[in-house]
Short mmCIF file of C-alpha atoms in Angstrom, two decimals:
data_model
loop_
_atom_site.label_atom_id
_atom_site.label_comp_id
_atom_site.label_asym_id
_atom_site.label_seq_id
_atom_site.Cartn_x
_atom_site.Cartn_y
_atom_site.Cartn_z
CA UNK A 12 0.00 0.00 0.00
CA UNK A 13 1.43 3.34 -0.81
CA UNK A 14 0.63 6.26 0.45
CA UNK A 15 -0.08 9.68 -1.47
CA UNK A 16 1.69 12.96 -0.51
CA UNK A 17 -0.41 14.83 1.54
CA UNK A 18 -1.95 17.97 0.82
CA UNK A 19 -2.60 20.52 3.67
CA UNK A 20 -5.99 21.89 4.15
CA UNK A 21 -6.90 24.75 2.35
CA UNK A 22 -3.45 24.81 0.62
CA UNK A 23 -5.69 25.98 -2.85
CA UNK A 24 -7.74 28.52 -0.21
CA UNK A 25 -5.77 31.50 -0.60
CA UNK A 26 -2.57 33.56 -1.34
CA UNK A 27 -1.04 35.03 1.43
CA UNK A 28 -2.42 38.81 2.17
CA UNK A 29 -0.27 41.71 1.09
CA UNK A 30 1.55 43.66 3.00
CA UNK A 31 -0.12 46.25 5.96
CA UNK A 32 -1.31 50.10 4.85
CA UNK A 33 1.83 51.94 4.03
CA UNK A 34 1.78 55.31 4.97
CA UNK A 35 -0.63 57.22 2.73
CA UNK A 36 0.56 59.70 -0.07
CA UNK A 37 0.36 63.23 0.99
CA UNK A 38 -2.54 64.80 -1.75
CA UNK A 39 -5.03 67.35 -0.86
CA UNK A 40 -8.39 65.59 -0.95
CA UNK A 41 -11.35 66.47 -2.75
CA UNK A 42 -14.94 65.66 -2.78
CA UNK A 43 -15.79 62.75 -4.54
CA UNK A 44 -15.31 62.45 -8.34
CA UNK A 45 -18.24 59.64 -9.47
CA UNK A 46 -16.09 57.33 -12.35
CA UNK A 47 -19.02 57.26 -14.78
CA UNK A 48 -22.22 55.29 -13.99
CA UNK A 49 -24.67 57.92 -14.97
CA UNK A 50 -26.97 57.28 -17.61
CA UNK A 51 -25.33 60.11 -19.63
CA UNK A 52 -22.31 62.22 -20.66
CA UNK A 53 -24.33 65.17 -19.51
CA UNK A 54 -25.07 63.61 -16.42
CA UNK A 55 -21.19 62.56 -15.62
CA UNK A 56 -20.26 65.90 -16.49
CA UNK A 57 -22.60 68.06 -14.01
CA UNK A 58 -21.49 65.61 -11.22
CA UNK A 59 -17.39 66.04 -11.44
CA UNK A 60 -18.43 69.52 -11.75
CA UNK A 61 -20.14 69.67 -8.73
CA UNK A 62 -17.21 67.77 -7.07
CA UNK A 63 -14.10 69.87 -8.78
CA UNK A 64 -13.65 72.46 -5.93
CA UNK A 65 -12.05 70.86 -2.87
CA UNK A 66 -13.62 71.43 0.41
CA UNK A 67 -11.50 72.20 3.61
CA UNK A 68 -14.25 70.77 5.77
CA UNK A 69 -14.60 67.64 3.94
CA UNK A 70 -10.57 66.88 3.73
CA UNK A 71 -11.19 65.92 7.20
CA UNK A 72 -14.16 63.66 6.72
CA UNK A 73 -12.76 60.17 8.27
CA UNK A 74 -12.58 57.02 6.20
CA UNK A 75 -15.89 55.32 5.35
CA UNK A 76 -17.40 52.74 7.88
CA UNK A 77 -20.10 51.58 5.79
CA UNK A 78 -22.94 50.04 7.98
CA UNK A 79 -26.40 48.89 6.04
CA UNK A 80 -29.57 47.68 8.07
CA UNK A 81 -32.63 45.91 6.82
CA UNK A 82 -31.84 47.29 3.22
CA UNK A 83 -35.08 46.36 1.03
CA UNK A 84 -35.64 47.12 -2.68
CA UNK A 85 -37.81 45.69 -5.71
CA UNK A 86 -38.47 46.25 -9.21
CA UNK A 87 -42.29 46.79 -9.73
CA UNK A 88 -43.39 43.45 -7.62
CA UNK A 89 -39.61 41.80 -8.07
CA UNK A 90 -38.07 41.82 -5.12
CA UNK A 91 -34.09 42.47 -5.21
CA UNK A 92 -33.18 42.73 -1.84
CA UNK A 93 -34.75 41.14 1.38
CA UNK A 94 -33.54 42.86 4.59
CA UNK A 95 -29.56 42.99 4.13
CA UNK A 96 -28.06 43.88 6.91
CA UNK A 97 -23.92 44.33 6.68
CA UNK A 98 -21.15 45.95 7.96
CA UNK A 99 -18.28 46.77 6.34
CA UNK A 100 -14.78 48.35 8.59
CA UNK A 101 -12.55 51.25 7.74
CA UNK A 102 -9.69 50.04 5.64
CA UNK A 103 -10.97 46.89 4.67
CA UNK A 104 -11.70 45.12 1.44
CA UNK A 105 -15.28 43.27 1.73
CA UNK A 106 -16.20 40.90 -1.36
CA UNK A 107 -19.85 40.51 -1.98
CA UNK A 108 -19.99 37.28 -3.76
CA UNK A 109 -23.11 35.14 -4.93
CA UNK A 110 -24.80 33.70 -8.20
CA UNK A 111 -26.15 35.98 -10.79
CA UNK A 112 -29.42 37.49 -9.62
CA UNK A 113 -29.28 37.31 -6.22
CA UNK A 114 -29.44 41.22 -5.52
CA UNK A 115 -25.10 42.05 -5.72
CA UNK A 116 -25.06 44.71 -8.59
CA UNK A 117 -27.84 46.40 -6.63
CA UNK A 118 -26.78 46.56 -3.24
CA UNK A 119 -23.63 48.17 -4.82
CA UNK A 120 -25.85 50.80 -6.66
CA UNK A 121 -27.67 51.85 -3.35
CA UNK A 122 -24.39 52.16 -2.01
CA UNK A 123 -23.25 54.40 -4.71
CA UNK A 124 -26.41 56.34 -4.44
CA UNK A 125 -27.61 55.60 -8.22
CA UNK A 126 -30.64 53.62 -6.67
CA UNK A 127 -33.10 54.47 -3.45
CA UNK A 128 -34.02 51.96 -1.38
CA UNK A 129 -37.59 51.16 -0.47
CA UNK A 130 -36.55 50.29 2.99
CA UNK A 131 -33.79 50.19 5.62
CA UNK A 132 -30.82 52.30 5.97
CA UNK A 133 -26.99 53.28 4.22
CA UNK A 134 -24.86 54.80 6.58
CA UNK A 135 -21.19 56.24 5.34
CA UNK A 136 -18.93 57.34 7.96
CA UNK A 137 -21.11 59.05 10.24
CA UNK A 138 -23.26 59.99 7.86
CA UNK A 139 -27.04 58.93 7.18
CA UNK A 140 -27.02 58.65 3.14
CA UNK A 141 -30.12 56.66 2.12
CA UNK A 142 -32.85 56.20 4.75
CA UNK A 143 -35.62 55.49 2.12
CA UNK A 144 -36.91 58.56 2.92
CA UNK A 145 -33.93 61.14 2.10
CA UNK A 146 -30.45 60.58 -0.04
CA UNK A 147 -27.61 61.61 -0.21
CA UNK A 148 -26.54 62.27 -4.02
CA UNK A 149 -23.88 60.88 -5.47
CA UNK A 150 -21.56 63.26 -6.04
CA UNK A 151 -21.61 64.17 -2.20
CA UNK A 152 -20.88 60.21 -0.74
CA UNK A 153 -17.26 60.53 -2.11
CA UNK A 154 -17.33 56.83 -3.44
CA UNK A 155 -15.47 55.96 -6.47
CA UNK A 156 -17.59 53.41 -9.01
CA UNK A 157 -16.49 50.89 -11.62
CA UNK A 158 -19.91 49.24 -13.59
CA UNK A 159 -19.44 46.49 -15.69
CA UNK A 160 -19.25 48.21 -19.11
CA UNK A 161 -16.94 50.68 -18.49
CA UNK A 162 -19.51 53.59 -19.11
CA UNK A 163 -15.96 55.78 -21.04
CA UNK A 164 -16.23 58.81 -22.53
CA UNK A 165 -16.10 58.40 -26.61
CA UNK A 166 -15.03 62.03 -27.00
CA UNK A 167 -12.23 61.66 -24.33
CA UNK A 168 -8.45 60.02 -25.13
CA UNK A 169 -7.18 57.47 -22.19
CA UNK A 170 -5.50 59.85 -20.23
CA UNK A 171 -8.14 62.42 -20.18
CA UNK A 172 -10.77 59.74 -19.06
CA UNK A 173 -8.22 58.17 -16.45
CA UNK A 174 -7.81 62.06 -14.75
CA UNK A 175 -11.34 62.77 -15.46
CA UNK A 176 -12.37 63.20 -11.92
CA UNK A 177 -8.93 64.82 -10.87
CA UNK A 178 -9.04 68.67 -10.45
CA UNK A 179 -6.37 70.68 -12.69
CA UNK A 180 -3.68 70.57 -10.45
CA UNK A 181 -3.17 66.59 -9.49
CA UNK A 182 -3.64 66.14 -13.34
CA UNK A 183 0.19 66.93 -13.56
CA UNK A 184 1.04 65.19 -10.45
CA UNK A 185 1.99 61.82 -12.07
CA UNK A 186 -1.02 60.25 -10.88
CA UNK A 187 -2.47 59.41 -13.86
CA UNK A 188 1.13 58.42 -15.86
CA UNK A 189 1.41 55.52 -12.45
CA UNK A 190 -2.67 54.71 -13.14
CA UNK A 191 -1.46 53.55 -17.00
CA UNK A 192 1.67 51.98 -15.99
CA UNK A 193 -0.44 49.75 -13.29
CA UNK A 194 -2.98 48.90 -16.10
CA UNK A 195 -0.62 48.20 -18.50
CA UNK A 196 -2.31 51.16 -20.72
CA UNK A 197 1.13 53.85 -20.85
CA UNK A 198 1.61 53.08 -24.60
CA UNK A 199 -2.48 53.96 -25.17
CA UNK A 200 -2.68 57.38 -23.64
CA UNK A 201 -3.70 58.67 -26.85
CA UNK A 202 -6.55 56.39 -27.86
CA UNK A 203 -10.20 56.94 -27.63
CA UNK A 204 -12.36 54.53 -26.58
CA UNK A 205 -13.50 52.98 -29.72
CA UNK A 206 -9.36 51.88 -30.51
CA UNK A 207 -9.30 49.45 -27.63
CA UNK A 208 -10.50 46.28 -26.67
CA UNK A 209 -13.22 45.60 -24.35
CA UNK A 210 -10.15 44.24 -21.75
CA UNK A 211 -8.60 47.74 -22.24
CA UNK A 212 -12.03 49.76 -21.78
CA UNK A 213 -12.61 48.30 -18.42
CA UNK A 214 -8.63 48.72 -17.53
CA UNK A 215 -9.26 52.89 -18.34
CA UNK A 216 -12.64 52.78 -16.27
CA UNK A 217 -10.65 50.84 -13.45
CA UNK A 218 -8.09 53.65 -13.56
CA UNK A 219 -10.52 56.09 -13.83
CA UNK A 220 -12.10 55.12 -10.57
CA UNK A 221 -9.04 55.16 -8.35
CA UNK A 222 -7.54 57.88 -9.42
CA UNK A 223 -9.21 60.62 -6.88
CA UNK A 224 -8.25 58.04 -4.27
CA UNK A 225 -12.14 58.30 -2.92
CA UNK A 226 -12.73 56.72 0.52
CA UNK A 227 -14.81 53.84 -0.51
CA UNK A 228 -14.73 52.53 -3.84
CA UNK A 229 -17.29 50.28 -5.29
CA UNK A 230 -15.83 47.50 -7.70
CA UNK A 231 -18.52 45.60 -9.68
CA UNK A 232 -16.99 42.66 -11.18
CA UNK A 233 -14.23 45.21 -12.90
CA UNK A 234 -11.34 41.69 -13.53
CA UNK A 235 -13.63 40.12 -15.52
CA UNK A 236 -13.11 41.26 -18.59
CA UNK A 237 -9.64 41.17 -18.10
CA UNK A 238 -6.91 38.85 -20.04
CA UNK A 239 -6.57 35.82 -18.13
CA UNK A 240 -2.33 36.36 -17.69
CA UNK A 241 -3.14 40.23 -16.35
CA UNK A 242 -5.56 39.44 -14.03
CA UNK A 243 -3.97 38.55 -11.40
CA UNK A 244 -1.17 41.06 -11.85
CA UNK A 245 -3.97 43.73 -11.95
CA UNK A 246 -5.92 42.45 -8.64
CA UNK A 247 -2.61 42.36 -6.88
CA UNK A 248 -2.01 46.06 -7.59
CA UNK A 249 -5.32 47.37 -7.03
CA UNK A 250 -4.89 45.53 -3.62
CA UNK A 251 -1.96 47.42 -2.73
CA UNK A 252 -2.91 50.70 -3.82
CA UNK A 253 -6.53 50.39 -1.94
CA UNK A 254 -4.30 49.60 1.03
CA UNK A 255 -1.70 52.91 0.37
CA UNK A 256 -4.42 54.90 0.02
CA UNK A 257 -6.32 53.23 2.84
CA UNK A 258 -9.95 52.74 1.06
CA UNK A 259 -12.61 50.88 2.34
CA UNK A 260 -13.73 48.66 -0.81
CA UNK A 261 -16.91 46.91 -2.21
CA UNK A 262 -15.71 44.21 -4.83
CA UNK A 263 -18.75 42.54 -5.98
CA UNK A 264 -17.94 39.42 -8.02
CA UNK A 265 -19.28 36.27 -9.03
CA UNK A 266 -15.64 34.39 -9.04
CA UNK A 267 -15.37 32.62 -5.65
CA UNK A 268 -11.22 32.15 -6.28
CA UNK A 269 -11.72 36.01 -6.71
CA UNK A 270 -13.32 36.55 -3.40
CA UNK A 271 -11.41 33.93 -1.18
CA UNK A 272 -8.11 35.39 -2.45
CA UNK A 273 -8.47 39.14 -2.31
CA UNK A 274 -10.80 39.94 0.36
CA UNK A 275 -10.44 40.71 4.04
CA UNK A 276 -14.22 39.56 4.50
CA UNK A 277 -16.85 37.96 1.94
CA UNK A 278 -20.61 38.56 2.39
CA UNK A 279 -22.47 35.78 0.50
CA UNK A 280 -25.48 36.76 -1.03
CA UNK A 281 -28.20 34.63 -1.67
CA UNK A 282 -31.90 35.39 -2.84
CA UNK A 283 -31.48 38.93 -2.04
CA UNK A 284 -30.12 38.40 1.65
CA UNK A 285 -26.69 37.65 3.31
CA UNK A 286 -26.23 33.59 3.62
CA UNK A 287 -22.70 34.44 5.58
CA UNK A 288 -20.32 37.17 6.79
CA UNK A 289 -16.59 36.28 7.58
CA UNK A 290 -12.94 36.08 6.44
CA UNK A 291 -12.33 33.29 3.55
CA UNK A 292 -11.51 30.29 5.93
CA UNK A 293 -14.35 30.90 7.94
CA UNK A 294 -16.72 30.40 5.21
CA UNK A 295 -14.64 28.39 2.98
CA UNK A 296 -14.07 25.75 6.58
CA UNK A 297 -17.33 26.15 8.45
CA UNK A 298 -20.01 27.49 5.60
CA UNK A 299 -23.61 28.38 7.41
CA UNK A 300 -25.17 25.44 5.16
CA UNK A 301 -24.61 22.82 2.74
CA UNK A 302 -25.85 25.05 -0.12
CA UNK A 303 -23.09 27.77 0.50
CA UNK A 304 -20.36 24.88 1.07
CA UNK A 305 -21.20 23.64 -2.40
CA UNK A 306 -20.98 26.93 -4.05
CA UNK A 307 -17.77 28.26 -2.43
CA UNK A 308 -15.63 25.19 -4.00
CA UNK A 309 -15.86 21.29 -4.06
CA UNK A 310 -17.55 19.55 -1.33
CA UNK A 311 -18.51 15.94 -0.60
CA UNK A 312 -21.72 16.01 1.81
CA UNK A 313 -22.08 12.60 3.54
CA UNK A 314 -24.69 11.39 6.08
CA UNK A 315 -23.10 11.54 9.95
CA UNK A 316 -24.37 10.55 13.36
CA UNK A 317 -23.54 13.02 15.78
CA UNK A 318 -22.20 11.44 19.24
CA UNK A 319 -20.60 12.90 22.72
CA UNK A 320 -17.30 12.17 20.73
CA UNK A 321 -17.51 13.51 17.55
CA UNK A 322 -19.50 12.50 14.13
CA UNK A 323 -19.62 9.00 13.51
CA UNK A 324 -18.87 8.57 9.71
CA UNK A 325 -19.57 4.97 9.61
CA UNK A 326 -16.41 3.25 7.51
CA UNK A 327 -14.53 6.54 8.21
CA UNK A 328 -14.32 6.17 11.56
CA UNK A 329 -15.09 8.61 14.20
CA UNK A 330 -14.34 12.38 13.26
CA UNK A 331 -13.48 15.59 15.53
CA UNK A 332 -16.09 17.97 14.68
CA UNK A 333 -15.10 21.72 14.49
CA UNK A 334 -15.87 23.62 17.58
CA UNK A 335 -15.89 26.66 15.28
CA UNK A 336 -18.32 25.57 12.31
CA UNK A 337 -21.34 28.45 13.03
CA UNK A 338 -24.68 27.86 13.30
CA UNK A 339 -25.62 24.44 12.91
CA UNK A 340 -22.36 22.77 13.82
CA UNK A 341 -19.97 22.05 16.41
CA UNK A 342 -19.68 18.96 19.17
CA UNK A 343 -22.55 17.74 20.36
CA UNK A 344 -24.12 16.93 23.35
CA UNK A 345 -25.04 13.67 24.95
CA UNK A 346 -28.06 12.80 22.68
CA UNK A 347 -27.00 11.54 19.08
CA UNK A 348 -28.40 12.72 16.45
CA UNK A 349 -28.47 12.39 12.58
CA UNK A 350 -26.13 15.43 11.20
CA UNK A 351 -24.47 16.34 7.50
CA UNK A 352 -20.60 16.10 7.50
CA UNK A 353 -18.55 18.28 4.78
CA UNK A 354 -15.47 16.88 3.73
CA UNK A 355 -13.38 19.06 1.67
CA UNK A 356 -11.24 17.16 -0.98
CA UNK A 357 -8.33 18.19 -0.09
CA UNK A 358 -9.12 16.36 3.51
CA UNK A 359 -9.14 13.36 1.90
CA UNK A 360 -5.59 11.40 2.06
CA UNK A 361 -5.04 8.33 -0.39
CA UNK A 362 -3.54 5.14 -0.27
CA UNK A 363 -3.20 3.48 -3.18
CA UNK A 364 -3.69 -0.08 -2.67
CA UNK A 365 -1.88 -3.37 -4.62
CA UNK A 366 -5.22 -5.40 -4.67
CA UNK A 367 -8.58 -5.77 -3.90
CA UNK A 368 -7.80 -7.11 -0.24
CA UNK A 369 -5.55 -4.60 0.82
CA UNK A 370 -8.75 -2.06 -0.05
CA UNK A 371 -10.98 -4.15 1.77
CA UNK A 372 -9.16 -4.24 4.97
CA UNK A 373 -10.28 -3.48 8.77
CA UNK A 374 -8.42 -0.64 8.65
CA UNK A 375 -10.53 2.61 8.92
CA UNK A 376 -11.44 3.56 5.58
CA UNK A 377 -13.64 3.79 2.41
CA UNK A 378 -11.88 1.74 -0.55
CA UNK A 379 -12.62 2.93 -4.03
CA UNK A 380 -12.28 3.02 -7.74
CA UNK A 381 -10.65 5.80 -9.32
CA UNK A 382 -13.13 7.11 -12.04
CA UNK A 383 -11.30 10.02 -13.24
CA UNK A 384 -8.35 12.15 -13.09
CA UNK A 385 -8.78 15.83 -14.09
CA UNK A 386 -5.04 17.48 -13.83
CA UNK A 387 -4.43 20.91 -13.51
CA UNK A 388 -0.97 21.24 -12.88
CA UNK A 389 -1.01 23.10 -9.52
CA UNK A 390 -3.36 19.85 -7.81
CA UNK A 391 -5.36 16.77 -9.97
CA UNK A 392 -9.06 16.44 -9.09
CA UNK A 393 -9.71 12.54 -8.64
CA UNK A 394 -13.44 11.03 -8.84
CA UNK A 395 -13.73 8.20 -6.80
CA UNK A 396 -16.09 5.69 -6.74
CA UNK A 397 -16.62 4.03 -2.87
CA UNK A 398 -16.77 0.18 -3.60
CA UNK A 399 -18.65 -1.47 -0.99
CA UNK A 400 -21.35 -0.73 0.80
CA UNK A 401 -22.03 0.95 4.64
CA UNK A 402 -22.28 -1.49 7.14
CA UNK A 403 -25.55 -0.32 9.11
CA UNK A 404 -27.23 1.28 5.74
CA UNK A 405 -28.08 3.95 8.05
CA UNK A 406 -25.19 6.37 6.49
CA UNK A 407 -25.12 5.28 3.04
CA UNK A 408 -22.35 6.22 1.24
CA UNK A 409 -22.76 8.66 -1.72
CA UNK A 410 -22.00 7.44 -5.14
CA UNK A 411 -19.11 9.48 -6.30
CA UNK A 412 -16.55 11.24 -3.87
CA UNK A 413 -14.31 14.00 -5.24
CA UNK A 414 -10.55 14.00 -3.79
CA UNK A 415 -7.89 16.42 -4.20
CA UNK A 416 -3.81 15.49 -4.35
CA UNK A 417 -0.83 17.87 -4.63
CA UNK A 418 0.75 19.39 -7.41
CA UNK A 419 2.40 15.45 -9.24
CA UNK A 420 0.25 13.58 -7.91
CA UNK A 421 -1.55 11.43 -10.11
CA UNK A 422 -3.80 8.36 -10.67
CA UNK A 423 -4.68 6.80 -13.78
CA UNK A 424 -8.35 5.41 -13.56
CA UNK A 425 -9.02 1.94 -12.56
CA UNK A 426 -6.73 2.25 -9.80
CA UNK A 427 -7.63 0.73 -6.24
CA UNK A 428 -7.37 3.09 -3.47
CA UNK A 429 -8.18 3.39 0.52
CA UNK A 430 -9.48 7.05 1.43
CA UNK A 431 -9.64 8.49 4.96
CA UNK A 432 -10.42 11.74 6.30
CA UNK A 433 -7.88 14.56 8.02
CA UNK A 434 -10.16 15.77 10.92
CA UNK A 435 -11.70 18.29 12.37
CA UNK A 436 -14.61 18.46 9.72
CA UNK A 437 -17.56 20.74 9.54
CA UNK A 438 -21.20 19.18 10.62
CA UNK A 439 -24.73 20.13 10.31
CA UNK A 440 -27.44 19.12 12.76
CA UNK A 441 -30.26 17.13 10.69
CA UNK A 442 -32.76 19.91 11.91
CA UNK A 443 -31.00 22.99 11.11
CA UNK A 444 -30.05 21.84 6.96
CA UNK A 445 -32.21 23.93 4.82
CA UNK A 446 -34.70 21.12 2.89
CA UNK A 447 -33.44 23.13 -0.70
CA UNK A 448 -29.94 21.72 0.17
#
């Protein structure tokens, strides 16, 4: 029986964080300069007006602490958003993640003030700026926005809409000359927007946006349509300079690798309200539900009986439990009680066994068939199908298992292997798993 190299848990998680806040740059700040979400030139052009003149009593506004309770809104009898209630600290960079539809490009636009809310309340800094009742415009919540599309100026070249929203003087400061170096645009200053790609349009609008250095900026899906070799480069980069400049951010994004590698904290969204609120490992290790574990990466749910010990996997053996896992999980008392394990695959170790009765031995374990092996270079996926059946039928085991090995590790199918499971795991009580999951 060999056995495969390990791979740590959570070792495809996340990148480690960059470094802290440097000191921030010395600039006079302005009011906010809105990076073109209006519905028209027109419109863009009265708010930077508005917003060229710096204000001596709002250089001294603090950073943005953006708090948002029991936010509602609908679209004629659709409703968006359900009662969202989030809060989002100085300095830090919050991903709002979730599948299409379920309320994220909205929240952001209340936020940004392009939307009012039909109930609950939007509170920037120590300021009140959407109470359903009264708003704050726009051009007055010193947020800096990047939409989807872009939303350039045609008439403009790049380095006039990069400094749109910079007054006079910081248009010579260099800012915008470091904005096109970090975006890879330097040798397109002179374009207009119809000469570039759609990559390159949302790289000017991205630029755009940060260039005022605004106190929160509001970052809707803006990597996306990105080349795939840039993107990373360019999230790294707009990670440092959010933490120079010391932003709070809003990245709204669809990508989970996106959200569990940038962000200080992810709010899931989910059918208009927030699922879950924490750093990546808290969601990505103890998810509120099954639903959310399945749609923040791979996830093998298997039936568990809870005990004063730890969750009895059957042929697995008996499992430490979490004492962190969040509603719904954790050790239980002294009743049992049926539960839902989550077993990552990369908590899976493999032994690859020699023959059929070195898979079928006493040891603790679930011997299987390998089905598949999908590499990618940095890990290979493995589908694995658990030959046998549970001994008690009471926690059948489920027909496919997906399991995770490091970067050269590799299986070819039709190969007999044991699996077993690095504890602690993540467990939901039987009562508390949503019936839709």
């Amino acid at each position: 029986m060999t056995q495969i190299a390990d791979l740590p848990k959570g070792s495809s998680q996340r990148g480690p964080k960059q470094g802290g806040a440097s000191k921030r740059d010395i600039v006079t700040r302005s009011p906010l300069r809105v990076s073109s979400v209006t519905e028209s030139t027109s419109a863009i052009g009265t708010v930077a007006a508005s917003a060229a003149a710096p204000a001596a009593s709002e250089a001294e506004t603090p950073a943005s602490l953006v708090r948002i309770s029991g936010l509602y809104k609908s679209y004629g009898v659709t409703p968006v958003l359900r009662g969202v209630d989030l809060t989002i600290h100085t300095g830090a960079l919050t991903a709002v993640l979730g599948p299409s539809g379920s309320g994220k490009t909205t929240m952001l636009r209340l936020l940004a003030g392009f939307e009012r809310a039909d109930r609950g309340r939007i509170e920037l800094g120590d300021r009140t700026v959407d109470n359903a009742r009264n708003a704050v415009p726009p051009e007055k919540r010193r947020i800096g926005y990047v939409p989807q599309d872009g939303a350039l100026f045609p008439h403009l070249t790049v380095r006039d809409n990069v400094g749109f929203g910079l007054p006079r003087a910081l248009r010579k400061s260099g800012r915008i000359e470091e904005l096109l170096e970090l975006t890879d645009l330097a040798g397109m200053a002179g374009r207009y927007p119809h000469q570039l790609s759609g990559g390159q349009q949302q790289r000017v609008a991205l630029a755009r946006a940060l260039a005022p250095r605004p106190d929160l900026v509001l970052l809707d899906e803006p990597f996306s349509a990105l080349d795939a070799a840039l993107r990373a480069t360019v999230r790294a980069e707009v990670l440092s300079i959010l933490r120079a400049t010391a932003c709070t951010a809003v990245l709204v994004t669809h990508d989970q690798d996106e959200a569990l590698s940038m962000a200080d904290r992810i709010a899931v969204l989910r059918e208009g309200r927030v699922v879950q609120h924490g750093t990546a490992r808290e969601l990505y290790d103890t998810p509120a539900d099954p639903q959310l574990a399945c749609f923040l990466g791979e996830a093998n749910l298997l039936d568990a009986t809870l005990t004063p010990r730890g969750a009895d996997l059957g042929p697995l053996g008996l499992l430490a439990v979490l004492p962190e896992c969040g509603a719904g999980c954790g050790e239980s008392g002294s009743d049992k009680g049926g539960a839902t394990a989550l077993i990552r695959p990369e908590q899976f170790a493999v032994d690859v066994c020699d023959d059929k009765a070195a898979a079928d031995s006493a040891r603790a374990g679930i011997p299987g068939l390998v089905e598949r092996c999908d590499y990618y270079g940095h890990d290979t996926m493995l589908t694995v199908r658990p030959q046998g059946k549970s001994a008690d039928n009471v926690r059948p085991l489920p027909e496919k298992l997906l399991v995770r090995l490091p970067a050269g590790g590799q299986l070819s199918a039709g190969t007999l292997v044991k699996l077993t499971v690095r504890s602690p795991i993540a467990v939901w009580r039987a009562q508390e798993v949503p019936a839709a999951a």
